[in-house]
XYZ file of C-alpha atoms in Angstrom:
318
model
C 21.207 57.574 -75.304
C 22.653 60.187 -72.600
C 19.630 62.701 -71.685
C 22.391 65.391 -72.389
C 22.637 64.340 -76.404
C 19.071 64.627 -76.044
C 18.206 67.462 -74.419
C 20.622 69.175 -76.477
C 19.404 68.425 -80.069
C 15.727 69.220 -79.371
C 16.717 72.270 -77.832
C 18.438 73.561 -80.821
C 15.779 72.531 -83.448
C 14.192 75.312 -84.894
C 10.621 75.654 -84.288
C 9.653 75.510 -88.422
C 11.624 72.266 -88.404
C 9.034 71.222 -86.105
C 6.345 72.136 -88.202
C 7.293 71.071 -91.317
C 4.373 68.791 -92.274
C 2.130 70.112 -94.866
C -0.873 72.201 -92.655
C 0.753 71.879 -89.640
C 0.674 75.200 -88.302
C 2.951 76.470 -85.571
C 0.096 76.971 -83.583
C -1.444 73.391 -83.671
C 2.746 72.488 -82.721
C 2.159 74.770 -79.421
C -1.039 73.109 -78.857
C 0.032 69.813 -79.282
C 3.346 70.572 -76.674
C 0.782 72.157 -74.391
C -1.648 68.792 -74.009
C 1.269 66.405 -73.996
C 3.122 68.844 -71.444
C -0.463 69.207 -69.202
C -0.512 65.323 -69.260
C 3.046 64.612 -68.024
C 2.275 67.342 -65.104
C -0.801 65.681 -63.876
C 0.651 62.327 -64.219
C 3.678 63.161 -62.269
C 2.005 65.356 -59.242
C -1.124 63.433 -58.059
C -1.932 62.769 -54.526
C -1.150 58.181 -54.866
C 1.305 57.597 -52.383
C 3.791 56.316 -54.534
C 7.018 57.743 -55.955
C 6.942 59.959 -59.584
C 7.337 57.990 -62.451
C 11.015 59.117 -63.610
C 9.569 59.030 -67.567
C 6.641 61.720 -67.108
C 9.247 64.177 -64.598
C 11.506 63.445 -67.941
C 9.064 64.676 -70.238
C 8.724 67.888 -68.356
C 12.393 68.368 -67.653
C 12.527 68.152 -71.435
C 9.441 70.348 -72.203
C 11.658 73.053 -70.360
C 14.436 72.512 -73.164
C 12.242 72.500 -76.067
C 11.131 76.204 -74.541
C 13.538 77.345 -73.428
C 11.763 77.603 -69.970
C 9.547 76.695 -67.357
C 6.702 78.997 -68.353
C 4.462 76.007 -69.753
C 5.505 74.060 -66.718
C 4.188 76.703 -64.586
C 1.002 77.531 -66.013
C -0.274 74.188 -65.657
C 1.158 73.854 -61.854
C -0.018 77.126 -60.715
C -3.747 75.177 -61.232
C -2.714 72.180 -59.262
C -5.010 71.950 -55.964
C -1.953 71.845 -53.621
C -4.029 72.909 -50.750
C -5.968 69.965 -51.249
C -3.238 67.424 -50.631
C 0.230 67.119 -48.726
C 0.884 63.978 -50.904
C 0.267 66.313 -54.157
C 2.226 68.896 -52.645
C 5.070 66.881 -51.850
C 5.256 65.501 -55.874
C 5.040 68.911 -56.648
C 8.180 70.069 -54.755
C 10.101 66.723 -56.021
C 9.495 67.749 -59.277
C 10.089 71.010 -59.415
C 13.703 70.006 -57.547
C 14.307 67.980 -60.567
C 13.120 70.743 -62.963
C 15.585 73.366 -61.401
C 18.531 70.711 -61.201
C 17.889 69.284 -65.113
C 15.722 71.914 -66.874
C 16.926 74.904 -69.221
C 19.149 77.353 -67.265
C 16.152 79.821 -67.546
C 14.243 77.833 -65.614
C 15.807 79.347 -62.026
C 14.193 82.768 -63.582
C 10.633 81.481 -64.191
C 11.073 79.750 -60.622
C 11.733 82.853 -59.000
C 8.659 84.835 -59.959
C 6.858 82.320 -58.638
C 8.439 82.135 -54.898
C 5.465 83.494 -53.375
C 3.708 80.981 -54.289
C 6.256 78.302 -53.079
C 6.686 80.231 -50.059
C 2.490 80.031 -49.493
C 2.473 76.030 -50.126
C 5.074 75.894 -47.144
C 3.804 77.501 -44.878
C 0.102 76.067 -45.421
C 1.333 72.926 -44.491
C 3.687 73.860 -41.838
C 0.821 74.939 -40.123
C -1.219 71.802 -40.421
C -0.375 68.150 -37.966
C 0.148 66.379 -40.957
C 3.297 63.816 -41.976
C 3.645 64.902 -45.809
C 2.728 68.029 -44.941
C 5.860 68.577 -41.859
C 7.962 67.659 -44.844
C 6.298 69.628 -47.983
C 7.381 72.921 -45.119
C 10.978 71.577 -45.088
C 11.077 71.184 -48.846
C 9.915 74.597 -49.747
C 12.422 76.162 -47.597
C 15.101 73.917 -49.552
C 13.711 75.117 -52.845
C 13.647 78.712 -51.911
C 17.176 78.393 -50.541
C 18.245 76.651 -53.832
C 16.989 79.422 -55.864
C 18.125 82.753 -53.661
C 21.384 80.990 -53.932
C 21.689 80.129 -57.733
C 20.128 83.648 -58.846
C 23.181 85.304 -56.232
C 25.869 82.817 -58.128
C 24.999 82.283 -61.374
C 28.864 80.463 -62.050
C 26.821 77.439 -60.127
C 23.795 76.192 -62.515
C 21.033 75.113 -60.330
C 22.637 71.321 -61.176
C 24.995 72.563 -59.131
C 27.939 70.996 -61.475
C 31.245 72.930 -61.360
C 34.572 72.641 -62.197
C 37.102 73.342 -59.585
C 38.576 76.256 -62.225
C 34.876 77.537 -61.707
C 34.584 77.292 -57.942
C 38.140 79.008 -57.752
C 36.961 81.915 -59.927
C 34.036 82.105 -57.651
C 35.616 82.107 -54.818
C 37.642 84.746 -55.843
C 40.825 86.082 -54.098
C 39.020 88.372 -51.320
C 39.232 86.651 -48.065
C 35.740 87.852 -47.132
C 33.599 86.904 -50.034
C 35.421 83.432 -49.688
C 34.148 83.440 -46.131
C 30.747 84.308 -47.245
C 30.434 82.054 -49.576
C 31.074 79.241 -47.224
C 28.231 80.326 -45.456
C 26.004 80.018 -47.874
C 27.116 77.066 -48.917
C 26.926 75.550 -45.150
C 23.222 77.084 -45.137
C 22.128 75.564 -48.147
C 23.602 72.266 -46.396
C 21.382 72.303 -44.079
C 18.487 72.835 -46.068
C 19.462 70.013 -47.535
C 20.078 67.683 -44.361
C 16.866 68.862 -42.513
C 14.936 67.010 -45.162
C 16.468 63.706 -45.606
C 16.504 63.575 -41.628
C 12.915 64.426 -41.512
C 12.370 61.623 -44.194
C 14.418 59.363 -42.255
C 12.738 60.383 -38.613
C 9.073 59.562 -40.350
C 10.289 56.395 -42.045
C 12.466 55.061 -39.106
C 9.698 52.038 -37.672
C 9.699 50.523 -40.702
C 12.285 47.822 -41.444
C 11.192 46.971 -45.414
C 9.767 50.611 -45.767
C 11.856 51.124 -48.890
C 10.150 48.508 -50.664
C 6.782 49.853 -49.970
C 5.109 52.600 -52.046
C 4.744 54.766 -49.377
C 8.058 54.744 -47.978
C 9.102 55.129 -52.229
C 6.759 58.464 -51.828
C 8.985 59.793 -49.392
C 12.687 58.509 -50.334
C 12.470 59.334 -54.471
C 13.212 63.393 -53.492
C 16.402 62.430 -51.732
C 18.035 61.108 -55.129
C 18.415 64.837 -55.763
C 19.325 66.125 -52.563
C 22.664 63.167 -52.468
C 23.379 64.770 -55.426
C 23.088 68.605 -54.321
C 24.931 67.459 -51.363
C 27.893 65.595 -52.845
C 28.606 68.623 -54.632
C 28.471 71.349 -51.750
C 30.373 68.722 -49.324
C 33.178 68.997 -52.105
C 32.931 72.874 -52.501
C 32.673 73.733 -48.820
C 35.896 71.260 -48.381
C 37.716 73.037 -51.358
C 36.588 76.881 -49.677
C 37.731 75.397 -45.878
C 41.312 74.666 -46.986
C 41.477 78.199 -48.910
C 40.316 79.915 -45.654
C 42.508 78.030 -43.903
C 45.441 79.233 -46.118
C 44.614 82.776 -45.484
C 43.141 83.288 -41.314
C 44.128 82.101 -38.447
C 42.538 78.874 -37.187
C 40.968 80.305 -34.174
C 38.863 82.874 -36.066
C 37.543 80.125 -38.120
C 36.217 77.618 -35.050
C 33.011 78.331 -35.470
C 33.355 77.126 -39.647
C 35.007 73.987 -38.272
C 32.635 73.436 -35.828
C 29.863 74.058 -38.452
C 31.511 71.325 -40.675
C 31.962 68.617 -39.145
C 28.032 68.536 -37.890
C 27.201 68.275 -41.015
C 29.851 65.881 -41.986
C 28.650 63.426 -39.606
C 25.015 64.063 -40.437
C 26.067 63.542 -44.696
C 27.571 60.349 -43.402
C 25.297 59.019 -41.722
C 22.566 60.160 -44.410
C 24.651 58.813 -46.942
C 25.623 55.536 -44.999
C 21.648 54.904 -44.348
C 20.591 55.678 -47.723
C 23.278 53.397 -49.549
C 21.712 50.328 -47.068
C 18.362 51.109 -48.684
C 17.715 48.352 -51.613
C 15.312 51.187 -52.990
C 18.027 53.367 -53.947
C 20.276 50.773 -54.892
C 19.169 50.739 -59.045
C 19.212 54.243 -58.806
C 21.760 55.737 -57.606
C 25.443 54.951 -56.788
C 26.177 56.504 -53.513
C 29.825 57.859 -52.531
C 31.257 57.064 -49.482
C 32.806 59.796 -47.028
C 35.829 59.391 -45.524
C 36.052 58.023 -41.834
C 36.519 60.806 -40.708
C 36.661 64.735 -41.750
C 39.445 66.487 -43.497
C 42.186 68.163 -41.075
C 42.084 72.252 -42.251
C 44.806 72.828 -39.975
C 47.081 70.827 -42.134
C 47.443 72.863 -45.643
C 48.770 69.030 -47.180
C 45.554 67.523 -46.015
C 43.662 68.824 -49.095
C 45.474 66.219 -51.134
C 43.910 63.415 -49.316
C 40.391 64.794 -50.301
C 38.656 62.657 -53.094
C 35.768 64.529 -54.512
C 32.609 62.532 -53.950
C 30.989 61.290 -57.188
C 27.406 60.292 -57.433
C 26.590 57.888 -60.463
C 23.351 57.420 -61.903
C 22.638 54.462 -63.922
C 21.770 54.260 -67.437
C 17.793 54.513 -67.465
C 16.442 50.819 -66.653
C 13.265 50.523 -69.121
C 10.117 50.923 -66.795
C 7.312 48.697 -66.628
């Protein structure tokens, strides 16, 4: 069934529903959630250079349903020996991408007590000659960028999933916050971009790297940032064309300019990834137009076809 349907009805369940066999005591319930939580954790962030198993990250993602939360999540990875391991580091930041994006909307809240010590893992590694470790410093800054941005917009869950009713209302009708919105948006872009270029820069010798575990290591994280960045390439598009409408082209060069960098770079990123055969049973990957929208034509906008990225049903694992 849909993770949605699923999510959904175990969130909702009452906790003495859960307990209802005779002498089963709430208690031994938590217990029982905190071992089979603790297990999916260390399963999916070890230091093996291979990609996370999509079942345990589920498990967790789900955990954060069940309490409404990511406080279990976070005791348990608060012991991890990140320090110890770019590789484990890494795993860590892929899941917790995929905790933010899926997980209960309290999540972003449990996430952002916690920035210090995302912040520390970063720069650890930044400091430190080592490949994982060049991109575990890229990722953090992504993740803290994610989460300064979600906790200043709450109308965009950290899934990033909007309605264009929704991004209007955000948006609002003052001229300014529309322009500073854009900027965030554009910033959080290139968050975004920075790491699937750094991916790509480490993995570019390799021919059949996406068939090898350790190329796997490094591509699984950039499922989630296609689909962060399929939705803020549609929402920065949507926010051009309302600037547009409202300043005069020459004051907003600098926006254009900023664009269509990172159109060409989403592209390209998008282009390279959909050659991969590793993401091909994963993901369905839009394609962008040839070339970017004209914002100096107000009739353009109707040419613009939102990018959609689909995810296939969940193929059983071996």
């Amino acid at each position: 069934g849909s993770p949605g349907i699923h999510m959904n009805s175990i969130k909702n369940v009452p906790a003495r529903v859960l307990s209802r066999r005779p002498g089963h005591s709430l208690e031994a319930e938590r217990e029982q959630f905190d071992k089979t939580q603790a297990i999916s954790i260390s399963k999916a962030i070890n230091s093996q250079e291979a990609p996370v198993k999509e079942k345990h990250a589920r498990r967790i993602i789900l955990g954060t349903h069940h309490e409404k939360g990511a406080f279990t999540f976070w005791s348990y990875a608060i012991g991890l020996p990140l320090p110890s391991s770019s590789i484990l580091s890494w795993k860590f930041c892929h899941v917790l991408h995929k905790v933010l994006r899926d997980g209960h909307p309290n999540v972003l809240h449990d996430c952002q007590r916690y920035r210090s010590n995302i912040r520390e893992i970063g720069d650890l590694w930044g400091h430190l000659r080592d490949q994982y470790g060049h991109l575990v410093n890229i990722y953090t800054k992504l993740l803290l960028t994610k989460i300064s941005f979600h906790l200043k917009h709450p109308q965009f869950p950290a899934g990033l999933e909007v309605t264009d009713e929704v991004l209007e209302k955000a948006a609002g009708t003052d001229v300014n916050n529309i322009f500073q919105l854009t900027v965030e948006m554009f910033d959080y872009m290139d968050c975004e971009l920075k790491l699937s270029e750094s991916v790509f820069r480490q993995l570019n010798t390799a021919i059949a790297v996406s068939q090898m575990s350790s190329g796997q290591c490094r591509l699984a994280p950039l499922i989630q940032v296609i689909q962060d960045c399929s939705h803020l390439y549609h929402y920065t598009v949507k926010l051009m064309f309302k600037l547009h409408s409202c300043l005069p082209a020459d004051t907003l060069q600098g926006h254009r300019d900023r664009f269509h960098e990172q159109f060409h770079s989403l592209r390209n990123f998008f282009r390279r990834a959909s050659d991969m055969l590793y993401f091909k049973r994963l993901i369905q990957i839009p394609r962008l137009p040839e070339g970017p929208p004209n914002f100096l034509r107000a009739s353009a906008l109707a040419e613009h076809i939102k990018p959609v990225v689909v995810i296939p049903e969940e193929a059983p694992e071996e």
